[in-house]
Short mmCIF file of C-alpha atoms in Angstrom, two decimals:
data_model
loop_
_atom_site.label_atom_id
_atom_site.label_comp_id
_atom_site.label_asym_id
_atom_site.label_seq_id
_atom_site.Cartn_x
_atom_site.Cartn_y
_atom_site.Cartn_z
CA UNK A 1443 -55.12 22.18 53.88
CA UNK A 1444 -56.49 19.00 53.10
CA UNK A 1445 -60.46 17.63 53.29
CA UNK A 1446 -59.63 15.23 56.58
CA UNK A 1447 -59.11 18.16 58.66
CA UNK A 1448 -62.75 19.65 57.92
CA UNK A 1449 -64.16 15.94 58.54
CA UNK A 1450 -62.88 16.09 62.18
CA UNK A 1451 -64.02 20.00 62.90
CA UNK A 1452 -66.09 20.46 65.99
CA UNK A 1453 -68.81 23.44 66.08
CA UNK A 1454 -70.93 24.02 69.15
CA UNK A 1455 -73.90 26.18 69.06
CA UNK A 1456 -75.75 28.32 71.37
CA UNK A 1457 -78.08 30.93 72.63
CA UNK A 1458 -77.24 34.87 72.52
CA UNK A 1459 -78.61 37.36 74.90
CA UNK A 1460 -81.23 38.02 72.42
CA UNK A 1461 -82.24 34.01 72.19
CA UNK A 1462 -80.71 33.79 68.81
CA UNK A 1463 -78.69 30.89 67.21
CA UNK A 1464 -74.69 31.21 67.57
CA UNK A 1465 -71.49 29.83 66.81
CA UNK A 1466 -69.61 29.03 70.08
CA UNK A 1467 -66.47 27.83 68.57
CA UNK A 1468 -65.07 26.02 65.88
CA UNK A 1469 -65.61 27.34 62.38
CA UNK A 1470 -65.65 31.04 60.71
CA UNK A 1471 -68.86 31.83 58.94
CA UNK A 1472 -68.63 34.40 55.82
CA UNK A 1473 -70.07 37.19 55.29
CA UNK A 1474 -73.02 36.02 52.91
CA UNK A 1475 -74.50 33.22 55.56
CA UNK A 1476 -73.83 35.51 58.57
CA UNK A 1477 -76.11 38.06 56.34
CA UNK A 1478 -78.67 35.44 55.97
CA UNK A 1479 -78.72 34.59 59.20
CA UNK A 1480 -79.25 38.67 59.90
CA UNK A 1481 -82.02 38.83 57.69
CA UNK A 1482 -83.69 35.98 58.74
CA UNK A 1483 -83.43 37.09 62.53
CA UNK A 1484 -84.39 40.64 61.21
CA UNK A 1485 -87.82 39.02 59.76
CA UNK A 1486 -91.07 40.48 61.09
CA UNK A 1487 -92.10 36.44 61.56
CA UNK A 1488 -88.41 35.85 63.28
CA UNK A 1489 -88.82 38.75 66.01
CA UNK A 1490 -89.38 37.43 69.38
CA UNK A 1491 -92.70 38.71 71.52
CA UNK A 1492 -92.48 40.34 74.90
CA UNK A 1493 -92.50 39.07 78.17
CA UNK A 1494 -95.37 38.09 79.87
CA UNK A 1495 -94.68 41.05 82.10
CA UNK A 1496 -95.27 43.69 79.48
CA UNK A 1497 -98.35 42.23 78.25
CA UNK A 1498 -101.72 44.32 77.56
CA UNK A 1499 -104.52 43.72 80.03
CA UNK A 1500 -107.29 41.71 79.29
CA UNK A 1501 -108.76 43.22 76.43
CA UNK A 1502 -105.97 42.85 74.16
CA UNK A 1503 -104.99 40.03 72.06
CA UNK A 1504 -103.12 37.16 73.63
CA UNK A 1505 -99.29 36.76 73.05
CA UNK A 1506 -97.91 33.11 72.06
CA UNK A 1507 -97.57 30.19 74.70
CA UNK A 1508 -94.35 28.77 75.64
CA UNK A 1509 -94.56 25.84 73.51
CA UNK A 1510 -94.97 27.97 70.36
CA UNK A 1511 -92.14 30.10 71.88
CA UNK A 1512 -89.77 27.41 72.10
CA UNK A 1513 -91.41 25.60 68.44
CA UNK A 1514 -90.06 28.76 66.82
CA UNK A 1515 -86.85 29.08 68.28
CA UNK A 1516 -86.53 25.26 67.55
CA UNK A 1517 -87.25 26.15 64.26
CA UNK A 1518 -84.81 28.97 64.21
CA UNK A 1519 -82.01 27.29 65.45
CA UNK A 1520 -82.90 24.28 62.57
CA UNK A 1521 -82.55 27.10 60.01
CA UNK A 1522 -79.04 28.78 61.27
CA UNK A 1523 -77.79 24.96 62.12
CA UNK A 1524 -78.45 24.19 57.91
CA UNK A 1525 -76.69 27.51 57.26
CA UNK A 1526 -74.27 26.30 59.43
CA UNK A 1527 -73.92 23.12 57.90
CA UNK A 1528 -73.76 24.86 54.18
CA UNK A 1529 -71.35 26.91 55.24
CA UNK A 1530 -69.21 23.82 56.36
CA UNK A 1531 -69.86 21.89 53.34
CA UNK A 1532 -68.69 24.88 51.19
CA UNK A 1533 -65.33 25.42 53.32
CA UNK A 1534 -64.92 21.22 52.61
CA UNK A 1535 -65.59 21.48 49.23
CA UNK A 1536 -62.78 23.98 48.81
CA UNK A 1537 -60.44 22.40 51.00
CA UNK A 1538 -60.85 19.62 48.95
CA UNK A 1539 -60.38 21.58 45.83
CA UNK A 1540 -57.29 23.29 47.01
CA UNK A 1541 -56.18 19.69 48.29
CA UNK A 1542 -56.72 18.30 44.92
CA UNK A 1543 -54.49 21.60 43.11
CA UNK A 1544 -52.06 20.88 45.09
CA UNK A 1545 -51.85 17.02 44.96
CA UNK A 1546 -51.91 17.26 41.33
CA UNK A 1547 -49.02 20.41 41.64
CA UNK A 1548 -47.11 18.04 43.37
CA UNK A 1549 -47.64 15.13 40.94
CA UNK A 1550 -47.02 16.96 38.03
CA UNK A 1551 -43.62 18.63 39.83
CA UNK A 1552 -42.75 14.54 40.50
CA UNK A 1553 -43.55 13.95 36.92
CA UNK A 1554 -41.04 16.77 35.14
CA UNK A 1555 -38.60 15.68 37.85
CA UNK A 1556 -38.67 12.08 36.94
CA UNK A 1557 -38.58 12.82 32.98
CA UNK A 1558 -35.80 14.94 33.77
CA UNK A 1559 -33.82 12.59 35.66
CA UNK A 1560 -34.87 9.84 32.89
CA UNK A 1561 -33.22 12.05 30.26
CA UNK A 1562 -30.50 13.02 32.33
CA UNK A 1563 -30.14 8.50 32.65
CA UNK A 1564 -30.13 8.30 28.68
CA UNK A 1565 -27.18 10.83 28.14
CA UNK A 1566 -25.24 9.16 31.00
CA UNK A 1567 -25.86 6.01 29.14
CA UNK A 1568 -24.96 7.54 25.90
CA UNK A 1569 -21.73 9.22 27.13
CA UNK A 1570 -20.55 5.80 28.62
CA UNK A 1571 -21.60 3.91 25.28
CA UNK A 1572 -19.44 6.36 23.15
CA UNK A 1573 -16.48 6.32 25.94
CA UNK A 1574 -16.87 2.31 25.91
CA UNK A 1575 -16.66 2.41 21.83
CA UNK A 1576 -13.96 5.13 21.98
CA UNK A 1577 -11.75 2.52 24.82
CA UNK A 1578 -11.98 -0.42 22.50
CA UNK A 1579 -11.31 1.42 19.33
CA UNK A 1580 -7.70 2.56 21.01
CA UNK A 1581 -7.38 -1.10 22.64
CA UNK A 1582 -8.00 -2.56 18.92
CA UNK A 1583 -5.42 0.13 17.92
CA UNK A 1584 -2.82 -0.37 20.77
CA UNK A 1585 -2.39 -4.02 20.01
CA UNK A 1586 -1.87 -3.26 16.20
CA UNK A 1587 1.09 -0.81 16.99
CA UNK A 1588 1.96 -3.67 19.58
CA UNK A 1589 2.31 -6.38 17.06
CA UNK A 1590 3.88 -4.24 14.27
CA UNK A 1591 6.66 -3.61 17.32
CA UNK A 1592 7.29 -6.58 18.11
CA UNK A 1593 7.22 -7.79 14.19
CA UNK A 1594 9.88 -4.78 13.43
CA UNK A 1595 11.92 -6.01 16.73
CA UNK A 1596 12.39 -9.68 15.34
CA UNK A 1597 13.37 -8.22 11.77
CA UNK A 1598 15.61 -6.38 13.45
CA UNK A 1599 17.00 -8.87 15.38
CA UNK A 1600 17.31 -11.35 12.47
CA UNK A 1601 19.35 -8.45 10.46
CA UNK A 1602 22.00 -7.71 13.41
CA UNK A 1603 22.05 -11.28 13.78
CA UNK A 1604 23.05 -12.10 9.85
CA UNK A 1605 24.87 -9.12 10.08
CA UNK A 1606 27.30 -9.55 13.28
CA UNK A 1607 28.03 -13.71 11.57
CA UNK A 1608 29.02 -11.71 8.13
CA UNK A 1609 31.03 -9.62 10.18
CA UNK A 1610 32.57 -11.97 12.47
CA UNK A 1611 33.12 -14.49 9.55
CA UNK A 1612 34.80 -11.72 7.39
CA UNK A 1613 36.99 -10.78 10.67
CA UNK A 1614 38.42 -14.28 11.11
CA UNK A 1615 39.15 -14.97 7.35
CA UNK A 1616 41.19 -11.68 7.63
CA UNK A 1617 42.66 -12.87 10.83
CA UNK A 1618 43.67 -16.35 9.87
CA UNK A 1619 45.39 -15.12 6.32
CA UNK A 1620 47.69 -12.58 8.26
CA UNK A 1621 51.08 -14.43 9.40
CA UNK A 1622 51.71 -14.82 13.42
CA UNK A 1623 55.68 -15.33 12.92
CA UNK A 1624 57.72 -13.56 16.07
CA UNK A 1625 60.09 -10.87 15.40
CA UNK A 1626 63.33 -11.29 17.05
CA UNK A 1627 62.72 -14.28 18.44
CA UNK A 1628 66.02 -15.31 20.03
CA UNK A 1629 66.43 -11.87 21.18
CA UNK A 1630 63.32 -11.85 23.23
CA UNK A 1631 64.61 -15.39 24.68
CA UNK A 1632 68.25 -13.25 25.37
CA UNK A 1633 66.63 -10.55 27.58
CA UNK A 1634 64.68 -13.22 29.53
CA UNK A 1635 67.61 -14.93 30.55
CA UNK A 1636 69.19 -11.66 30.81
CA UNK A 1637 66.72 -10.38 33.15
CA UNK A 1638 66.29 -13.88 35.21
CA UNK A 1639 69.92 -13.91 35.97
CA UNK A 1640 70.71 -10.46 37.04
CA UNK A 1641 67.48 -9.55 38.64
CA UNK A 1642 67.88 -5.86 40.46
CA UNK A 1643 70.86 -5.19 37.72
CA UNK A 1644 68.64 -3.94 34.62
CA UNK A 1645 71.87 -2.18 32.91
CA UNK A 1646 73.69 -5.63 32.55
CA UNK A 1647 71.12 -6.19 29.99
CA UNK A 1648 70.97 -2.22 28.16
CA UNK A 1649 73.19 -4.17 25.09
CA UNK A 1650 70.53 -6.78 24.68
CA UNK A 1651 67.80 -4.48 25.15
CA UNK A 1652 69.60 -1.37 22.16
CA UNK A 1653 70.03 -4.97 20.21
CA UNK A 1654 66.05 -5.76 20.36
CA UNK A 1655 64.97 -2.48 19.57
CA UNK A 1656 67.08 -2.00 16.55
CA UNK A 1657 65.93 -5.92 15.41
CA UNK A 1658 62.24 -4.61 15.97
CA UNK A 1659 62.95 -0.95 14.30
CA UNK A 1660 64.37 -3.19 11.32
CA UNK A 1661 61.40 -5.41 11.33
CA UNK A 1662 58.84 -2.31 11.16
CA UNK A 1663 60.45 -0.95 8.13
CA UNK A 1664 60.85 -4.03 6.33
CA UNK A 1665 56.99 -4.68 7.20
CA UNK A 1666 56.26 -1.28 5.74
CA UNK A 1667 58.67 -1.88 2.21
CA UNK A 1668 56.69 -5.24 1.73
CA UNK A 1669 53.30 -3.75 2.41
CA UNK A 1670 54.18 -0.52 0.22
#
């Protein structure tokens, strides 16, 4: 609990059966300043005198007046009121006290919290430095492999390309140097005429066709002599 709440604490005061000094409501006295307060009621000088009613006769020695009556409970109620007030001062000071422990728990709680959530900050920032570092040494690295492809690709393409002219040039000089005569050429006019003029009558033209074949046989094997 903190100091306000003793500043705004409300004690009232009053008179026992016994016309002594007491708390009403408001505050709870300890032990040691309810003690005083015992002893000083319990004082020879503190007890009250007797009513007028129970006084001696004439011949004995007269009790105090009113006004000294009401002087010394003015002056008793003074003394329990300081005690009073002591005794309030004290519970302040340690409400106060126990405020200030645990405003400065609190702070210091705030404190470790913060430094921890400070360090907790510098190793996120780390972490993401390294990861940043790590991204752009692979980037650096991924655009190296990226140009060595695409250098390999055009060497590649440059070698199939020389290549596929040496081939094509070597395939046409070997083409052009071969001879393109026909074999059994006015045979192969024969059987055209053959076939044009009896169309649906294919065994009209069986002598022509034996003919070709044979002229064609002949031509393999002569094709085969020279070549041998």
């Amino acid at each position: 609990m903190g100091a306000g709440e003793s500043a705004t604490r409300k004690v009232s005061f009053g008179l026992d059966e016994d016309d002594r000094v007491r708390v009403l409501h408001g505050v709870k006295l300890s032990e040691d300043v309810l003690q005083r307060m015992r002893d000083q009621a319990g004082s020879p000088g503190a007890q009250a005198p007797p009513p007028e009613s129970h006084r001696e006769g004439p011949g004995t020695q007269p009790g105090p007046t009113a006004a000294e009556l009401r002087e010394e409970l003015r002056r008793r109620y003074e003394r329990e009121h300081a005690l009073v007030q002591e005794e309030l001062a004290r519970i302040a000071r340690q409400e106060r006290e126990a405020g200030r422990e645990e405003l400065s728990a609190a702070v210091r709680r705030e404190r470790a919290q913060a430094r921890e959530d400070a360090e907790k900050s510098r190793q996120l920032a780390k972490q993401l430095d390294k990861k940043e570092a790590e991204l752009k040494r692979l980037a650096v690295f991924y655009k190296e492999q990226l140009t060595l492809l695409e250098k390999k690709n055009l060497e590649y393409y440059k070698l199939a390309s020389e290549q596929y002219q040496e081939a094509a040039a070597k395939a046409e000089a070997h083409i052009k140097s071969r001879s393109t005569t026909p074999v059994c050429a006015d045979l192969q006019a024969q059987i055209l005429n053959c076939y044009r003029e009896n169309q649906g009558q294919t065994l009209c033209c069986s002598s022509l066709a034996k003919e070709y074949m044979q002229c064609i046989d002949a031509a393999k094997k002569s094709l085969l002599v020279n070549r041998g």
